[in-house]
Coordinates of C-alpha atoms and ligand atoms in Angstrom, one line a residue:
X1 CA 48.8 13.8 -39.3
X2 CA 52.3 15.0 -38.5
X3 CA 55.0 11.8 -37.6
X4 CA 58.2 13.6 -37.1
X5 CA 60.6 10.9 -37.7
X6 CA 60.0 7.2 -36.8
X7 CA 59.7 5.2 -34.1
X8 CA 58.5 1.8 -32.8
X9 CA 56.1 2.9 -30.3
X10 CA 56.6 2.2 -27.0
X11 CA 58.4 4.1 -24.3
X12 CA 62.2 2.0 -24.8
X13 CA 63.8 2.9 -21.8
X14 CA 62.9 5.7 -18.1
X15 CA 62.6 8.5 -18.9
X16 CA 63.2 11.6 -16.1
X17 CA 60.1 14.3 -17.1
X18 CA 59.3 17.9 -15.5
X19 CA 56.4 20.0 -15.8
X20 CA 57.0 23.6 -15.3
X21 CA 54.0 25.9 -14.1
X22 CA 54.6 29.5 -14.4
X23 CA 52.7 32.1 -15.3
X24 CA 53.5 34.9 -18.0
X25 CA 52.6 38.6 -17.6
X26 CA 53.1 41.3 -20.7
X27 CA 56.5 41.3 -20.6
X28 CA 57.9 38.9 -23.1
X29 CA 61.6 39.2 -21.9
X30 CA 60.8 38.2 -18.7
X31 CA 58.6 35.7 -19.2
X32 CA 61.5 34.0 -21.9
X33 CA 64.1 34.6 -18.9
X34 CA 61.9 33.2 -16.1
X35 CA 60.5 30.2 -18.0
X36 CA 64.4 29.4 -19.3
X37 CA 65.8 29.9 -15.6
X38 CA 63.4 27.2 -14.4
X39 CA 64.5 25.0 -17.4
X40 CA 67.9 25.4 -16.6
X41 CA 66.9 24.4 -13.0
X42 CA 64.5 21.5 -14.3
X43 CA 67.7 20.3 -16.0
X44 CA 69.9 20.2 -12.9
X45 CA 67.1 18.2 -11.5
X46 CA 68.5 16.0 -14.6
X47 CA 65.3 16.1 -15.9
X48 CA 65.1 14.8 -20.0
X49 CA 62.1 15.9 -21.3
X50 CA 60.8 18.9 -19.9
X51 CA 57.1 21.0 -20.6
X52 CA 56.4 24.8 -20.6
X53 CA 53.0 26.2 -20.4
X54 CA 50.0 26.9 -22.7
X55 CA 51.4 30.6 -24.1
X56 CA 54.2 31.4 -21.3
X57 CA 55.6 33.8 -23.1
X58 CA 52.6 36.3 -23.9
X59 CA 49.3 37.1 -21.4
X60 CA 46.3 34.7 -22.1
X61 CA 44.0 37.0 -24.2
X62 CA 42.5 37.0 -27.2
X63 CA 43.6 40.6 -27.6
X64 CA 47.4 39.7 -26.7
X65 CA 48.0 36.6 -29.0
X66 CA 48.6 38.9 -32.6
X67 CA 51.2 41.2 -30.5
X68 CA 52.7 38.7 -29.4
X69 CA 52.4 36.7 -32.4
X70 CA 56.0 35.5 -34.3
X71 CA 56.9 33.1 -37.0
X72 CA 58.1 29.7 -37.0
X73 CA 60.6 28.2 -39.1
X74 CA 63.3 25.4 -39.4
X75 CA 66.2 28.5 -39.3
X76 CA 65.4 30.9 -37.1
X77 CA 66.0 34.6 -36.9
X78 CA 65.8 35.9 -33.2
X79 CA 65.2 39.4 -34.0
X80 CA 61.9 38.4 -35.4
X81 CA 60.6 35.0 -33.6
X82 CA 62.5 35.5 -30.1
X83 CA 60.3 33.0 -28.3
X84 CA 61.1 30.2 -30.3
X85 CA 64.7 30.9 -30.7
X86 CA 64.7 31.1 -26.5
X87 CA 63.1 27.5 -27.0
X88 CA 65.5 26.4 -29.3
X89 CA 68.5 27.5 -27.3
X90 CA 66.9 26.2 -23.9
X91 CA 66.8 22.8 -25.4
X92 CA 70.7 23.0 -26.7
X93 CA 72.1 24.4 -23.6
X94 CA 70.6 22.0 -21.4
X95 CA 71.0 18.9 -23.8
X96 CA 66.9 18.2 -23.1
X97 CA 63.7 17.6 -25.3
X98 CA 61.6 20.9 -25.0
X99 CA 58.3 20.7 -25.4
X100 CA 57.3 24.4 -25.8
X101 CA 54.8 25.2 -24.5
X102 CA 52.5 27.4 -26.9
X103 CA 53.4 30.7 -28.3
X104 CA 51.1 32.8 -30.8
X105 CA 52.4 31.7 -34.1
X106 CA 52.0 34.4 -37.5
X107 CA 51.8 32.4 -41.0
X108 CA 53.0 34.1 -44.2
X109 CA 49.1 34.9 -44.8
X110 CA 48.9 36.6 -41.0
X111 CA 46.6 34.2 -39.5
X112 CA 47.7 33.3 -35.6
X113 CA 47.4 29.6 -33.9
X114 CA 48.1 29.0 -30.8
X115 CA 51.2 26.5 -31.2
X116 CA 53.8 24.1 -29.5
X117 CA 57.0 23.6 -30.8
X118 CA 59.2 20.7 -29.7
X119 CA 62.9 20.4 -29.9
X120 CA 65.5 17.9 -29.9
X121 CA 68.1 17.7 -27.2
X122 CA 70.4 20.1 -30.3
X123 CA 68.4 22.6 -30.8
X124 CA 66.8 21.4 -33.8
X125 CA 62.8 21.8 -34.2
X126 CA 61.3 18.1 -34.0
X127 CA 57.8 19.0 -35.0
X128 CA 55.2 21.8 -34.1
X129 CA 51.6 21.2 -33.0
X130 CA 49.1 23.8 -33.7
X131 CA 45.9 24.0 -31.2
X132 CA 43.4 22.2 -32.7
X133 CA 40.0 22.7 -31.2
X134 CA 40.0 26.1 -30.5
X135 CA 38.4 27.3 -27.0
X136 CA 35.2 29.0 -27.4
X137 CA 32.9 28.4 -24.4
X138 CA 30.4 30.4 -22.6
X139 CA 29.5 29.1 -19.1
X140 CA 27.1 31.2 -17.4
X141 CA 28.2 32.9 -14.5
X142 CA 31.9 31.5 -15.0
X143 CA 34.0 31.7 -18.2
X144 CA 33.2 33.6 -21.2
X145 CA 36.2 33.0 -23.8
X146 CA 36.1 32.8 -27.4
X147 CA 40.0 32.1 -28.9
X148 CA 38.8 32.0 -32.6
X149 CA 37.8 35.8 -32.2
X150 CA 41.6 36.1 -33.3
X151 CA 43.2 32.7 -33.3
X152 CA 43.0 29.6 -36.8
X153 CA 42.5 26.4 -35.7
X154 CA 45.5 24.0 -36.6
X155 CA 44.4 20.8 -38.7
X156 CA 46.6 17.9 -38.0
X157 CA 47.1 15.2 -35.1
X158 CA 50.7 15.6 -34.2
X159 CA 53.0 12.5 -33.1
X160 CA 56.5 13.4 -32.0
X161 CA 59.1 10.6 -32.1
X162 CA 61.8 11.5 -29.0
X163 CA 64.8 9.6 -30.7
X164 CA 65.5 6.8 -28.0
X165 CA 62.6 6.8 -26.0
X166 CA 59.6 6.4 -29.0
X167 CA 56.9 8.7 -29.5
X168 CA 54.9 11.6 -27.9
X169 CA 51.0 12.4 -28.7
X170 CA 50.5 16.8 -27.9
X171 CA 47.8 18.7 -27.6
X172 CA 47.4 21.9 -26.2
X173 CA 44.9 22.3 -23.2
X174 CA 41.6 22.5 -25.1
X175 CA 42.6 19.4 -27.4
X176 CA 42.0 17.4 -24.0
X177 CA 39.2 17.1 -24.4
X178 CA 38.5 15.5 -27.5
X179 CA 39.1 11.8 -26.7
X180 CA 39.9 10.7 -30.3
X181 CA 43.0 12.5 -31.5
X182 CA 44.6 10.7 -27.8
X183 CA 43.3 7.6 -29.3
X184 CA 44.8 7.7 -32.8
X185 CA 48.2 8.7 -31.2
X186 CA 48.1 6.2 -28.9
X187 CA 47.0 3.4 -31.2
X188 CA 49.9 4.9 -33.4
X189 CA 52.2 4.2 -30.8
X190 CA 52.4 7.3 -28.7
X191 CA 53.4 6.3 -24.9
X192 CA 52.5 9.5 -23.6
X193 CA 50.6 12.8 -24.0
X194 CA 51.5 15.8 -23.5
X195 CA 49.2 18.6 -23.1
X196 CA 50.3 22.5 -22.1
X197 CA 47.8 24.0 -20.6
X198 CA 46.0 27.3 -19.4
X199 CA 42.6 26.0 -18.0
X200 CA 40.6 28.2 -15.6
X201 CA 39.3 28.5 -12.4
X202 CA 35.8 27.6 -13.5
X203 CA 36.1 24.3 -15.6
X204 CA 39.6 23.5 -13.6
X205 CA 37.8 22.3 -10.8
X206 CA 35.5 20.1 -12.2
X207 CA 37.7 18.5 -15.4
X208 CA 41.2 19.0 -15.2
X209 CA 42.3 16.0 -13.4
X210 CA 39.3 14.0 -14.4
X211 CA 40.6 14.7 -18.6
X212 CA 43.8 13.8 -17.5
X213 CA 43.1 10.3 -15.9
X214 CA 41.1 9.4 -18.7
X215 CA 42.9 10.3 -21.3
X216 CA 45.9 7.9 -19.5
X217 CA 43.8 5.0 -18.5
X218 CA 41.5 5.6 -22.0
X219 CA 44.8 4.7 -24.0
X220 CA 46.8 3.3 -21.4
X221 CA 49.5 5.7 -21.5
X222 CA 51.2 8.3 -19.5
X223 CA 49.7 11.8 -19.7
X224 CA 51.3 15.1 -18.3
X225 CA 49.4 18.4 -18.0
X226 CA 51.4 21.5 -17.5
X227 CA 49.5 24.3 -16.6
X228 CA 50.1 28.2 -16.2
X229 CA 50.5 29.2 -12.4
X230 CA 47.3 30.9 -11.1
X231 CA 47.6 34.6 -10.9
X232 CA 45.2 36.3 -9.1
X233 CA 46.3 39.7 -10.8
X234 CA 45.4 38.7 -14.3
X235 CA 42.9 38.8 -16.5
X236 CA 42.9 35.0 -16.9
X237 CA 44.0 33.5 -13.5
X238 CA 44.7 29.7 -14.9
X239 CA 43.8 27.0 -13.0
X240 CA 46.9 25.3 -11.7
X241 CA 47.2 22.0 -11.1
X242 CA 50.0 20.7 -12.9
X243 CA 50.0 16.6 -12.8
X244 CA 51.8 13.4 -14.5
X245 CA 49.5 10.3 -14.6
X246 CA 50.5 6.8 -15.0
X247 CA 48.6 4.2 -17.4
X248 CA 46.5 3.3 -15.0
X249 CA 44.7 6.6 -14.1
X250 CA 47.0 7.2 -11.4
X251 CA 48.5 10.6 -10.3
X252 CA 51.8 10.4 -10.1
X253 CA 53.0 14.6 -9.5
X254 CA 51.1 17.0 -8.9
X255 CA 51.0 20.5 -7.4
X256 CA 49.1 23.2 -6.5
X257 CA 48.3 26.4 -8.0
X258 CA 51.1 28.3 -7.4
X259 CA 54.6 28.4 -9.5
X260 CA 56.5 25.1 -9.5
X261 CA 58.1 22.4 -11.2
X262 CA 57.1 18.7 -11.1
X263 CA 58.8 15.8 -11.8
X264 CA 58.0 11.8 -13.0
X265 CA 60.2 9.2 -14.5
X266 CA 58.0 7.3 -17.1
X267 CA 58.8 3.6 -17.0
X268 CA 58.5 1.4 -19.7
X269 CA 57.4 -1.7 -17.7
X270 CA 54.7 0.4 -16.0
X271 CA 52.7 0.7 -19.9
X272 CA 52.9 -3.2 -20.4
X273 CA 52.0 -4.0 -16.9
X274 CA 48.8 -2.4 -17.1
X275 CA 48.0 -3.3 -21.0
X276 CA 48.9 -7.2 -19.9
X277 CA 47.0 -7.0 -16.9
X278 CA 43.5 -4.7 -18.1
X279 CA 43.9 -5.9 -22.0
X280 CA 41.4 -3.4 -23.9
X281 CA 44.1 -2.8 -26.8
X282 CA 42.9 -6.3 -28.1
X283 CA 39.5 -6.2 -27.0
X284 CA 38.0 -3.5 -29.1
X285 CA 35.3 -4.4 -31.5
X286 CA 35.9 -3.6 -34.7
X287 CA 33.5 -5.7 -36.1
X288 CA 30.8 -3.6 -34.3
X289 CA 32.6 0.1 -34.7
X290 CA 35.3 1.7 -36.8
X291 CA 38.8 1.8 -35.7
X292 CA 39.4 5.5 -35.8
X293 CA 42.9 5.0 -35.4
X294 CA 42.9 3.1 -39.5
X295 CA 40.8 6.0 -41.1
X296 CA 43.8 8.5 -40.3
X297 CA 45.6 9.6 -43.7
X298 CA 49.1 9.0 -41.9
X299 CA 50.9 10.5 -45.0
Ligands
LIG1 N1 42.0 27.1 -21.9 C1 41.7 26.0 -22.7 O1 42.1 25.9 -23.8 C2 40.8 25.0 -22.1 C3 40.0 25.2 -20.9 O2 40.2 26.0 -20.0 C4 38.8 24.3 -20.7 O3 38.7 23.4 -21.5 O4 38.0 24.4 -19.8

């Protein structure tokens, strides 16, 4: 498990979020230079934290991510890793936290993940999240994908601490679905999380928004899901559908499935409200089942 700095938990003070759903074509110029115009604009909106799709800066395709692959490092050269360098700069310019996104990430071995970066409101990189649970389904007569046919799977729960608001659980769109990694960063302190996203038009309708309400009212915690824009011209038209929920399973933004931006502010009350009033955090039963959260190596 990843803890990037410390923290004490809880979200301390509001806290002004966007979601920004684009979608990215092959051209990774212009998807850097659309996704930082609409951070620049997120950040007139005086937005703090703000969210970039699942891969906006290469197509969504197994046979795109190596191309599009770059290295990631603490000091970064923009000749070779000009994605995250455009993250990096985004965050400084604006004076926000950046959650990334995910780009295709190449290790010194030449393996590919799929991963989010996040940086601080200087430009330094906070932490990096690598997708975990890779997406390889096969729904007949719907989706067919298989991302480990050239992706690694990352192997660590990532907690992000956003110096003076606590800390941040992410995931990356897949991840969502597995209900215990949300638990362990939650129970770890995590008062929301944050999951970029590229679902599809086949699963989309039936889990998206149902994942994303449970995973808030499972852990009593804000979640945002920032999807890619639907494009009807690609080979992966995402689903769409970009939404902030509040601790008690309630949508709180949301949008369609065309490019936007959406916007919350998280409230700190809002988390102790509903863990006061609905007080599952001290009714589990440990003395019947483990407490995942405790079998963690938190290193
Ligand atoms: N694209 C994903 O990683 C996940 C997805 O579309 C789904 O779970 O369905």
């Amino acid at each position: 498990m990843q803890i990037s700095n410390s923290g004490d938990g809880l979200l301390k003070k509001s806290l002004k979020v966007a979601c920004i759903q684009i979608s990215s074509g092959p051209n990774k110029a212009r998807n850097l230079a659309k996704a930082r115009e609409k951070v620049l604009q997120a950040a007139s909106e005086r937005a703090s934290l703000i969210v970039l799709p699942e891969c906006f800066n290469s197509p969504y395709s197994t046979a795109s991510f190596r191309e599009y692959a770059e290295p990631l490092s603490h000091s970064i050269d923009p000749q070779k890793s000009p994605s995250f360098a455009a993250l990096a700069k985004m965050a400084s310019d604006t004076g926000t936290f950046i959650i990334g996104g995910s780009v295709p990430e190449r290790d010194l071995s030449g393996n590919i993940y799929n991963t989010c970066a996040v940086y601080s409101p200087q430009g330094k990189l906070l932490a990096s999240h690598r997708k975990m649970h890779l997406f390889d389904i096969n729904v007949a007569g719907g989706i067919s994908f298989c991302e480990s046919d050239t992706l690694s799977a990352g192997n660590k729960i990532t907690i992000v601490d956003l110096e003076g608001y606590g800390r941040i659980g992410l995931g990356i769109c897949y991840d969502m679905r597995f209900a215990e990694p949300s638990t362990i960063a939650s129970r770890q302190g995590a008062f929301a999380l944050i999951y970029p996203s590229a679902f599809n038009t086949t699963t989309g309708p039936l889990h998206w928004e149902l994942l994303g309400r449970a995973r808030a009212v499972d852990n009593q915690v804000y979640t945002m899901l920032c999807s890619q824009s639907r494009d009807p011209a690609s080979s992966y038209p995402a689903w769409g559908y970009s939404m902030v929920a509040d601790p008690m399973g309630q949508i709180v933004a949301k949008t369609e499935e065309k490019e936007d931006i959406i916007y919350a502010t998280l409230e700190p009350g809002v988390i102790t409200k509903s863990r006061t009033a609905i007080p599952i955090t001290c009714q589990r039963r440990h003395d019947v089942y483990p407490d995942i959260a405790k079998l963690v190596d938190l290193q």
